[in-house]
Short mmCIF file of C-alpha atoms in Angstrom, two decimals:
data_model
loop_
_atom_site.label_atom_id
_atom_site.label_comp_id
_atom_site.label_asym_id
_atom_site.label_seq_id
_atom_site.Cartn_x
_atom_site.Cartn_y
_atom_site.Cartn_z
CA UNK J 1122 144.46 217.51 137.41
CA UNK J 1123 147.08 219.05 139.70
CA UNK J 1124 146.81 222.76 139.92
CA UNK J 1125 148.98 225.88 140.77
CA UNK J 1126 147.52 227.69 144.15
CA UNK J 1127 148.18 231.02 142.23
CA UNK J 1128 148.68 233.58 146.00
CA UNK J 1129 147.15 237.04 146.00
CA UNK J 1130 148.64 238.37 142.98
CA UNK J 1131 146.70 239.34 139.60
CA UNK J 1132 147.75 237.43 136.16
CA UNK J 1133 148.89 240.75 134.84
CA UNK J 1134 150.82 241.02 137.51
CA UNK J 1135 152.00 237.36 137.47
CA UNK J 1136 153.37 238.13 133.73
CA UNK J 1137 155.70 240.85 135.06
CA UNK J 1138 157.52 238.88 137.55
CA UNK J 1139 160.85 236.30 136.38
CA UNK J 1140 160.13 233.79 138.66
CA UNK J 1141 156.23 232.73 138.03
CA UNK J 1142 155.57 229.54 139.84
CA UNK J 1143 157.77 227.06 142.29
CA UNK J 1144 157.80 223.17 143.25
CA UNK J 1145 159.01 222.35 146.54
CA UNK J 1146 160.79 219.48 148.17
CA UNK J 1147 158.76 218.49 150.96
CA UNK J 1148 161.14 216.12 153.07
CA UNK J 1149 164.14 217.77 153.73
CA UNK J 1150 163.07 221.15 152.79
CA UNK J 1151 160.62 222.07 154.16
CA UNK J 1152 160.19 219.91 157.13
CA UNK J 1153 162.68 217.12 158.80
CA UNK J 1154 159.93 214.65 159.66
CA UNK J 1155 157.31 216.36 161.82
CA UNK J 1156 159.27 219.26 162.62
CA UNK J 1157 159.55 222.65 159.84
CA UNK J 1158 163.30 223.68 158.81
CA UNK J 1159 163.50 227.08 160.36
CA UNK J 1160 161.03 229.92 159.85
CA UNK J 1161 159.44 227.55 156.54
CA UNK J 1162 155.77 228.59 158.00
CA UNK J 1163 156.22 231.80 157.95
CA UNK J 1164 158.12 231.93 154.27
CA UNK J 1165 155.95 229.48 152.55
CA UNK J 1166 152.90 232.36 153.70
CA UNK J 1167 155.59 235.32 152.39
CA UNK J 1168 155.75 233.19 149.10
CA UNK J 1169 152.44 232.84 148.24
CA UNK J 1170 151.44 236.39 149.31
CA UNK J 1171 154.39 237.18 146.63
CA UNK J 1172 152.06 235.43 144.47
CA UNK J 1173 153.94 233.06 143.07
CA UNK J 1174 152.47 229.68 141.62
CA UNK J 1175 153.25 226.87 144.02
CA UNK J 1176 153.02 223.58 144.03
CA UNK J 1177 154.59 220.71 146.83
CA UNK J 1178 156.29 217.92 144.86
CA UNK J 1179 158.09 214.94 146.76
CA UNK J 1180 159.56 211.16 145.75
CA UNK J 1181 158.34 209.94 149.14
CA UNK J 1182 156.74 207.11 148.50
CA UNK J 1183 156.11 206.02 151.79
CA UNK J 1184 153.01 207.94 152.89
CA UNK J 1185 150.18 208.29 150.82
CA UNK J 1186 148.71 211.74 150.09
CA UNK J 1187 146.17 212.18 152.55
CA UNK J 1188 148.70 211.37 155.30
CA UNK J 1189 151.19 213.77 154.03
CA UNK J 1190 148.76 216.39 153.81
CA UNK J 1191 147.57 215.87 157.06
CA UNK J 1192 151.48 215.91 158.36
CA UNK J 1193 152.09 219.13 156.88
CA UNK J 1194 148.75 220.92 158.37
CA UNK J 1195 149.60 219.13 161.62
CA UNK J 1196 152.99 221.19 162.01
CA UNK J 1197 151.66 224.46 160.82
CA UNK J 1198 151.69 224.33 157.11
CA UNK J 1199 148.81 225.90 154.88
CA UNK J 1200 148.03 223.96 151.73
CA UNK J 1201 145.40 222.02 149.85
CA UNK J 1202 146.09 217.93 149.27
CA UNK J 1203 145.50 219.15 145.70
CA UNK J 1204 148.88 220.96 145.39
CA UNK J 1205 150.58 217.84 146.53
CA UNK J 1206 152.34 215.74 143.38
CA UNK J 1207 154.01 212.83 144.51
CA UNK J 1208 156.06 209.74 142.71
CA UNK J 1209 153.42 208.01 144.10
CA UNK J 1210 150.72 210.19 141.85
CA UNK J 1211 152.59 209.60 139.29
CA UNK J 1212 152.75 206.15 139.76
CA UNK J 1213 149.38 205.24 140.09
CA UNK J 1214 148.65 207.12 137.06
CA UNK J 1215 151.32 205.08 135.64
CA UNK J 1216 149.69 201.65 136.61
CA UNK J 1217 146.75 202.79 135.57
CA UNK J 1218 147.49 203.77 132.11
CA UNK J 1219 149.16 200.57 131.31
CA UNK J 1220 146.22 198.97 132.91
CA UNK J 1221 149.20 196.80 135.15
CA UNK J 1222 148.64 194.36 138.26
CA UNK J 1223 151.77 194.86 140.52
CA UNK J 1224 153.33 192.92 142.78
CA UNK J 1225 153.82 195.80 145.50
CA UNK J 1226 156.44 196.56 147.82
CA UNK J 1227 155.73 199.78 149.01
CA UNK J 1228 153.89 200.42 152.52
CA UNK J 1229 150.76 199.77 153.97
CA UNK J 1230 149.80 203.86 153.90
CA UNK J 1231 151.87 204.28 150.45
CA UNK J 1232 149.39 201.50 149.22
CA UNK J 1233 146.02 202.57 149.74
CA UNK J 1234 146.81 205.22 146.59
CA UNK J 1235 146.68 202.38 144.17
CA UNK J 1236 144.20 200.27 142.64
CA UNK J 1237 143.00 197.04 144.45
CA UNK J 1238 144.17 193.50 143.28
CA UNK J 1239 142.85 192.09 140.23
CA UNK J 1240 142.54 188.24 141.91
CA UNK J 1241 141.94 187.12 138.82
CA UNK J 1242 144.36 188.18 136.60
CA UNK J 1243 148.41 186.83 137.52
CA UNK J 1244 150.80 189.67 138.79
CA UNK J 1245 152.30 191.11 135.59
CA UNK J 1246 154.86 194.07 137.35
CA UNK J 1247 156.46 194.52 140.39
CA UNK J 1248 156.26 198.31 142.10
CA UNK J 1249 158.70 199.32 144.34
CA UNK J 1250 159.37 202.14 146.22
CA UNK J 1251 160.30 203.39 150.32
CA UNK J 1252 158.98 200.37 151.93
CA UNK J 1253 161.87 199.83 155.16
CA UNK J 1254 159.31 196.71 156.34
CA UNK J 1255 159.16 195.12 152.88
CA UNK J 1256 162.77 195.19 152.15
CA UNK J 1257 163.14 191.97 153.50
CA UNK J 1258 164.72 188.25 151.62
CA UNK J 1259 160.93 186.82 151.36
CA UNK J 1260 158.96 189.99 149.24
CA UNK J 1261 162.04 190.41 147.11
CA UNK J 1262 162.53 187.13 146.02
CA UNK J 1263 158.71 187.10 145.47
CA UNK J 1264 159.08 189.94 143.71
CA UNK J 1265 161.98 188.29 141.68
CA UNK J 1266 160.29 185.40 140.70
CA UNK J 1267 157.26 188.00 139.62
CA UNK J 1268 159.96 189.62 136.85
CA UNK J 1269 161.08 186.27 135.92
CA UNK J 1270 157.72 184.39 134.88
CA UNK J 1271 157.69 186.67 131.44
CA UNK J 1272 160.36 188.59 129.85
CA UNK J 1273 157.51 191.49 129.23
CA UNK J 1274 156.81 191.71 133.21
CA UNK J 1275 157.68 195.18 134.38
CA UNK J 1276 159.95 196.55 137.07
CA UNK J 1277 158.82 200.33 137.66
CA UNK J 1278 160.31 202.31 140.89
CA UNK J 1279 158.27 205.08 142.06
CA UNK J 1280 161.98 206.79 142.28
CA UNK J 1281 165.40 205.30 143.14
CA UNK J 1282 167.31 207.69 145.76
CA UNK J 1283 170.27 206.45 147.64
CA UNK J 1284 169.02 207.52 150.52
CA UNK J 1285 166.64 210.34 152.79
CA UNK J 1286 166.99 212.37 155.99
CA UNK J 1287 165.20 210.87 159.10
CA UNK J 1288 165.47 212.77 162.64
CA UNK J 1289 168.29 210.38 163.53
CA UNK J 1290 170.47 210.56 160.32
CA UNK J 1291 170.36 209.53 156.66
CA UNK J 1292 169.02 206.35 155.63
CA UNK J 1293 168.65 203.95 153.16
CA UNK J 1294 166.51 204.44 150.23
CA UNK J 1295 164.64 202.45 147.73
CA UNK J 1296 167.56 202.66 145.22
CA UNK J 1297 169.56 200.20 146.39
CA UNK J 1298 166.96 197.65 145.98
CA UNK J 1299 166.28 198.50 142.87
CA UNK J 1300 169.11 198.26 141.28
CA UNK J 1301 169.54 194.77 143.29
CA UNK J 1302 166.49 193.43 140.95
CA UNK J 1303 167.50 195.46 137.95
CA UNK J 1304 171.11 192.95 138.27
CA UNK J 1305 169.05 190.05 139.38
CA UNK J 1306 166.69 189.66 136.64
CA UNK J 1307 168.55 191.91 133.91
CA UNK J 1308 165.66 194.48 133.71
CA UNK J 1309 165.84 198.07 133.34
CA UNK J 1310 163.45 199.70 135.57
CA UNK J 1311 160.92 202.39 134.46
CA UNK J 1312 161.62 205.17 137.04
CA UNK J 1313 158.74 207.37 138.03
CA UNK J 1314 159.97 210.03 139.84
CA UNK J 1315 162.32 212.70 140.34
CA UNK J 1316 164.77 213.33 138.57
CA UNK J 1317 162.75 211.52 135.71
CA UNK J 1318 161.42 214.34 133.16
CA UNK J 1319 158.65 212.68 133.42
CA UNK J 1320 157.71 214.22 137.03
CA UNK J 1321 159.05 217.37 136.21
CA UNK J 1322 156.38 217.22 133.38
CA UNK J 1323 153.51 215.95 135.26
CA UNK J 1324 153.86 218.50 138.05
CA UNK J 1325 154.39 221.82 135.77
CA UNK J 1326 150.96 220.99 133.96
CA UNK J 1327 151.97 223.27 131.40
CA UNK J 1328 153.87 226.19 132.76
CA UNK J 1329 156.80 227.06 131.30
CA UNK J 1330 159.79 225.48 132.82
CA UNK J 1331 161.78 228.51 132.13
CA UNK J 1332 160.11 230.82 134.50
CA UNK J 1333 159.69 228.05 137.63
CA UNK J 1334 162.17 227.37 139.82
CA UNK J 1335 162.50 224.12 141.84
CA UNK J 1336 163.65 224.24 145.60
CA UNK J 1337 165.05 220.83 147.27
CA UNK J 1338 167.62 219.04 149.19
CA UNK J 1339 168.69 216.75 146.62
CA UNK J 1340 171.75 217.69 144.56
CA UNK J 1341 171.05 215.37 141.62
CA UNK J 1342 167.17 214.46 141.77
CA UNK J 1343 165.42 218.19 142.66
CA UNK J 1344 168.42 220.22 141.16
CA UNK J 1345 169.97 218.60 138.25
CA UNK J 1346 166.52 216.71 137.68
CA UNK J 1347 164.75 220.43 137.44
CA UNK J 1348 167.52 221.86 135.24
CA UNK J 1349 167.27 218.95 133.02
CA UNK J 1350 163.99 220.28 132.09
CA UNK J 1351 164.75 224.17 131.77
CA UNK J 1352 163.65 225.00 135.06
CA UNK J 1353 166.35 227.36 137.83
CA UNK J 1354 166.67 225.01 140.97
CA UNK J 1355 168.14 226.44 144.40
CA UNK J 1356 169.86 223.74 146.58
CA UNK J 1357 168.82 224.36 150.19
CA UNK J 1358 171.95 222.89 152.81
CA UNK J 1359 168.76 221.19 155.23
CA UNK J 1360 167.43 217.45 154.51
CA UNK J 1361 170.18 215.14 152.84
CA UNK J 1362 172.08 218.11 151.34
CA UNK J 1363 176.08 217.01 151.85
CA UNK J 1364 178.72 219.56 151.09
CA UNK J 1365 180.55 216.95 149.09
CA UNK J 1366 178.11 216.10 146.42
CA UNK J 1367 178.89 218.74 143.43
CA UNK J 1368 175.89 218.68 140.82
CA UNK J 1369 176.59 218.93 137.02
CA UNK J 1370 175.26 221.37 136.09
CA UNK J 1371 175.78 223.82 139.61
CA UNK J 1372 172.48 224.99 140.91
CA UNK J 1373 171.41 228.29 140.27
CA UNK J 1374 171.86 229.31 143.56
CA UNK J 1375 172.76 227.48 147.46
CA UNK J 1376 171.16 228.89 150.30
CA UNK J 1377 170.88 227.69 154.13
CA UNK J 1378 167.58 226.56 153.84
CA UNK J 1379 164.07 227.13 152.56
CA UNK J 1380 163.14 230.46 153.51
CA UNK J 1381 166.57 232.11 152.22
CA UNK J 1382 165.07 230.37 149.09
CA UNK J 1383 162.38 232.42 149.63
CA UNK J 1384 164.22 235.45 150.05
CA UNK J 1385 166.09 234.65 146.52
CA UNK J 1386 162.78 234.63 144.51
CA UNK J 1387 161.39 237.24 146.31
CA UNK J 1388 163.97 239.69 145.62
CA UNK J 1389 164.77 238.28 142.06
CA UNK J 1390 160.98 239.17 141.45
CA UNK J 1391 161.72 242.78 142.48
CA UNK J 1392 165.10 243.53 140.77
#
């Protein structure tokens, strides 16, 4: 079970406030690989003393959990791996609900979150997600030839962006590959994460959408993804956010980066 970290704040006081709980964007938002957007140390501690519900949500897929968590504490962040929900928790929930033995192309790291092998049982889906070392002719025909062996073989994508922010620019993401084996074997992938409702689901655990707000660098997946479900969503302009990119519907509100989201719920909680 993924749970809330609730701050310092009382449940009767949590029922007075508009904006109860918050999922973050992790890359992007909060940090450009291992270095924070500016002042996020400092805000993320202001936003839990504000005692809002928080919990860190992210469709990178190619770290696991433990070396995400240990990323974040590295450069200065304060959280518990259990307030991490990835694509790649909700993947491996996925896999094993529908008891599935993948053909994987994700990472070494992003790997070691999933079950082991079944040797003795054929491959019967194909998982893909962030995987820059996979993405080669070799794995993806392999994985090709997986999908084609039985028409009820599934494709499932831990999440399908266009692309993420590294320290040197944007880059490629999974999505592009994906929908290269989507045309290939005329399969419709079953996409995991954000903006699939089914994420949004997984990480509220309950809470009401319309009192959580979700803060990321994605136009379409974090903001329109979040609204999708009833949630607010504030676009940050850090990460992969391009001035360009209009989202349908507009966010609820666009601020420089994550602790001027900070600021917004803060002071929305106090008007």
């Amino acid at each position: 079970m993924f749970l809330f970290s609730r701050g310092t704040r009382s449940f009767q006081q949590l029922r007075k406030m508009s904006v109860k709980g918050a999922l973050i964007d992790l890359s992007g938002t909060l940090h450009v690989e291992d270095e924070p957007t500016p002042n996020a140390v400092e805000a993320l501690k202001r936003l839990r003393d504000s005692g809002v519900l928080v919990k860190f949500v992210t469709n990178t897929t190619k770290d696991s959990k433990a070396t995400l968590h240990e990323r974040l504490c590295r450069i200065g962040f304060q959280l518990d791996p259990s307030e991490i929900y990835s694509s790649l928790s909700a993947a491996v929930s996925y896999v094993e609900n529908e008891k599935l033995n993948p053909y994987y192309i994700l990472s070494e790291d992003a790997r070691q979150d999933f079950p082991p092998e079944d040797t003795r049982r054929y491959k019967d889906s194909v998982v893909i997600g962030l995987a820059p070392k996979a993405f080669n002719y070799d794995q993806l025909n392999e994985a090709f030839n997986v999908l084609l062996e039985n028409k009820n073989h599934k494709l499932v994508a831990v999440h399908q962006g266009k692309y993420y922010k590294r320290a040197d620019g944007l880059a490629l993401g999974p999505g592009c590959f994906v929908k290269g084996l989507e045309f290939a074997t005329g399969r419709t992938a079953k996409v995991i994460g954000k903006p699939n409702p089914y994420f949004f689901e997984g990480a509220l655990a309950g809470l009401d959408p319309a009192s959580c707000v979700m803060i990321g660098d994605d136009a379409n997946d974090d903001i329109v993804g979040a609204m999708s479900v009833g949630m607010q969503g504030i676009l940050v302009k850090t990460g992969k956010y391009l001035p360009d990119v209009k989202p349908s519907p507009p966010p609820t509100a666009l601020v420089e980066n994550f602790a001027e989201a900070v600021d917004w719920i803060i002071q929305k909680n106090h008007s």
